[in-house]
mmCIF file of C-alpha atoms in Angstrom:
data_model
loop_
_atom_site.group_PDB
_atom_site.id
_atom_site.type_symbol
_atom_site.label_atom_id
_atom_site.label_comp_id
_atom_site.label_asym_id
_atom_site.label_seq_id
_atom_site.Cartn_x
_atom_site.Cartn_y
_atom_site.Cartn_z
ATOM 1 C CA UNK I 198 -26.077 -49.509 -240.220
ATOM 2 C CA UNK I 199 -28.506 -50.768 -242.595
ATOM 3 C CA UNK I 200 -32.423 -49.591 -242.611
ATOM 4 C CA UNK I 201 -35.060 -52.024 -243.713
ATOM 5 C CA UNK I 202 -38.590 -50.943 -244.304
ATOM 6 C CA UNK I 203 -41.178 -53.678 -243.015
ATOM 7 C CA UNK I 204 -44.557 -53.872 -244.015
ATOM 8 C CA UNK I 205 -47.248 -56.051 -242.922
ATOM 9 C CA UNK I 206 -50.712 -56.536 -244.936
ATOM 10 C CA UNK I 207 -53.753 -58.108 -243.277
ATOM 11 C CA UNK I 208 -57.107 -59.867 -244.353
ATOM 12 C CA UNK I 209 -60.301 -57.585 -244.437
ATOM 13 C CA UNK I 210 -62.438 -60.945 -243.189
ATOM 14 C CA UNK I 211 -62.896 -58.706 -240.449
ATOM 15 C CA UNK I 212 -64.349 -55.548 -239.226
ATOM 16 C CA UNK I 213 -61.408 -54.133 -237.973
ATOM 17 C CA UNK I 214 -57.940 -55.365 -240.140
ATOM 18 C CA UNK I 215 -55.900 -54.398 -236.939
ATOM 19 C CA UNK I 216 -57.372 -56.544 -234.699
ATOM 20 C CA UNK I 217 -55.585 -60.128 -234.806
ATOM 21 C CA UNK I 218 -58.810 -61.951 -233.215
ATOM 22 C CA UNK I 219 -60.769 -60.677 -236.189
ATOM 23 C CA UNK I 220 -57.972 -60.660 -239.201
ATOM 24 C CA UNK I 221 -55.633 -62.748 -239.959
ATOM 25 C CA UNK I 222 -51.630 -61.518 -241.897
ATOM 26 C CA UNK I 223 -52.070 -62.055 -245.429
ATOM 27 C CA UNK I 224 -48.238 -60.887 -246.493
ATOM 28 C CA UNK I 225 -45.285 -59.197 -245.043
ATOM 29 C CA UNK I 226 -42.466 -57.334 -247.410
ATOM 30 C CA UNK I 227 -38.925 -56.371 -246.387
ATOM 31 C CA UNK I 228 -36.901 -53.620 -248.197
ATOM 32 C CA UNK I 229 -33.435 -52.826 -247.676
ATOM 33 C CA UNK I 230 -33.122 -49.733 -250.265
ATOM 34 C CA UNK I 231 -32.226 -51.769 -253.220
ATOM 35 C CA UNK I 232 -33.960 -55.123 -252.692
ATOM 36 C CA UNK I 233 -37.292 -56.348 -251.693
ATOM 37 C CA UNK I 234 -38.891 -59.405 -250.527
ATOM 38 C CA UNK I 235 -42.086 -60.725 -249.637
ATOM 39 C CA UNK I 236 -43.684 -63.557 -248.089
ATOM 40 C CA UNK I 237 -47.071 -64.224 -248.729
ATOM 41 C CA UNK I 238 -49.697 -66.743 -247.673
ATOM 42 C CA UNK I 239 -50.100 -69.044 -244.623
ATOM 43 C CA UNK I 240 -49.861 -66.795 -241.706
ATOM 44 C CA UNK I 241 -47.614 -69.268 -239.507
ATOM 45 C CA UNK I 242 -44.977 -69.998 -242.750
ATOM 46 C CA UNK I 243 -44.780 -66.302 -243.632
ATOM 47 C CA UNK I 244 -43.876 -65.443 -240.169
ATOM 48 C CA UNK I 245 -41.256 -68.083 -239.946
ATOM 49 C CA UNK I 246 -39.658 -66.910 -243.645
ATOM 50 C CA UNK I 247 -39.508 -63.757 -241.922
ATOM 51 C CA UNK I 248 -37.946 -64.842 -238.947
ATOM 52 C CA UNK I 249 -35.199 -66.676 -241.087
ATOM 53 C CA UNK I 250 -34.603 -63.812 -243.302
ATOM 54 C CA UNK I 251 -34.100 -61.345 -240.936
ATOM 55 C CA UNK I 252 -31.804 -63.455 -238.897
ATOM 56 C CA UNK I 253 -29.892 -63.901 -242.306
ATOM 57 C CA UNK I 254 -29.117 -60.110 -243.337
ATOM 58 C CA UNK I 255 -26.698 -57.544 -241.603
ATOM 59 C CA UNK I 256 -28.431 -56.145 -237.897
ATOM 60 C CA UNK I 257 -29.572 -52.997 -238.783
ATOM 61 C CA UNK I 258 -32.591 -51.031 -238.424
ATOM 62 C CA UNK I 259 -36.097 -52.009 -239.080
ATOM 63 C CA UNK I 260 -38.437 -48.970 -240.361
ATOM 64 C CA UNK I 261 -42.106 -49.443 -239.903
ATOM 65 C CA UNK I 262 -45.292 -47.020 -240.812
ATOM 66 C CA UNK I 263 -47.203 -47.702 -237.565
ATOM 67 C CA UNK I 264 -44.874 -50.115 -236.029
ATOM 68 C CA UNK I 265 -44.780 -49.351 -232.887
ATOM 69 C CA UNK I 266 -48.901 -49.991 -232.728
ATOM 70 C CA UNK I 267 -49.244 -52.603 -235.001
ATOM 71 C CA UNK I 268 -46.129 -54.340 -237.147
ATOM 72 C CA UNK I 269 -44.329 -55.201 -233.930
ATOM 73 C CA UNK I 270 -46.603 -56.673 -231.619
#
């Protein structure tokens, strides 16, 4: 089963960059051990390339650093 390591990057605009009310995501990368991707700019479009990519590679697992807390939700 495939891993994929997610990472999501947020603005600083705010006080606190884990807050969604204060920041805003700036850019998201996906990396499946040999290839990487990311999607950067408009909040709203990078989520949906995200959406569409993931729905477009072999279900595996996704692999977060605080994921749980803050990538997910």
């Amino acid at each position: 089963m495939p891993l994929y390591a997610l990472d999501i990057e947020t603005s600083t605009d705010g006080v606190n960059g884990l807050d969604p009310s204060e920041s805003h995501i700036t850019s998201v990368g996906v990396y499946d051990g040999e290839n990487g991707v990311v999607f950067d700019g408009d909040e709203v479009i990078l989520l949906s390339l995200l959406e569409k990519h993931l729905a477009s590679v072999t279900p595996g697992t996704i692999v977060t650093w605080n994921g749980c807390a803050f990538d997910m939700p």
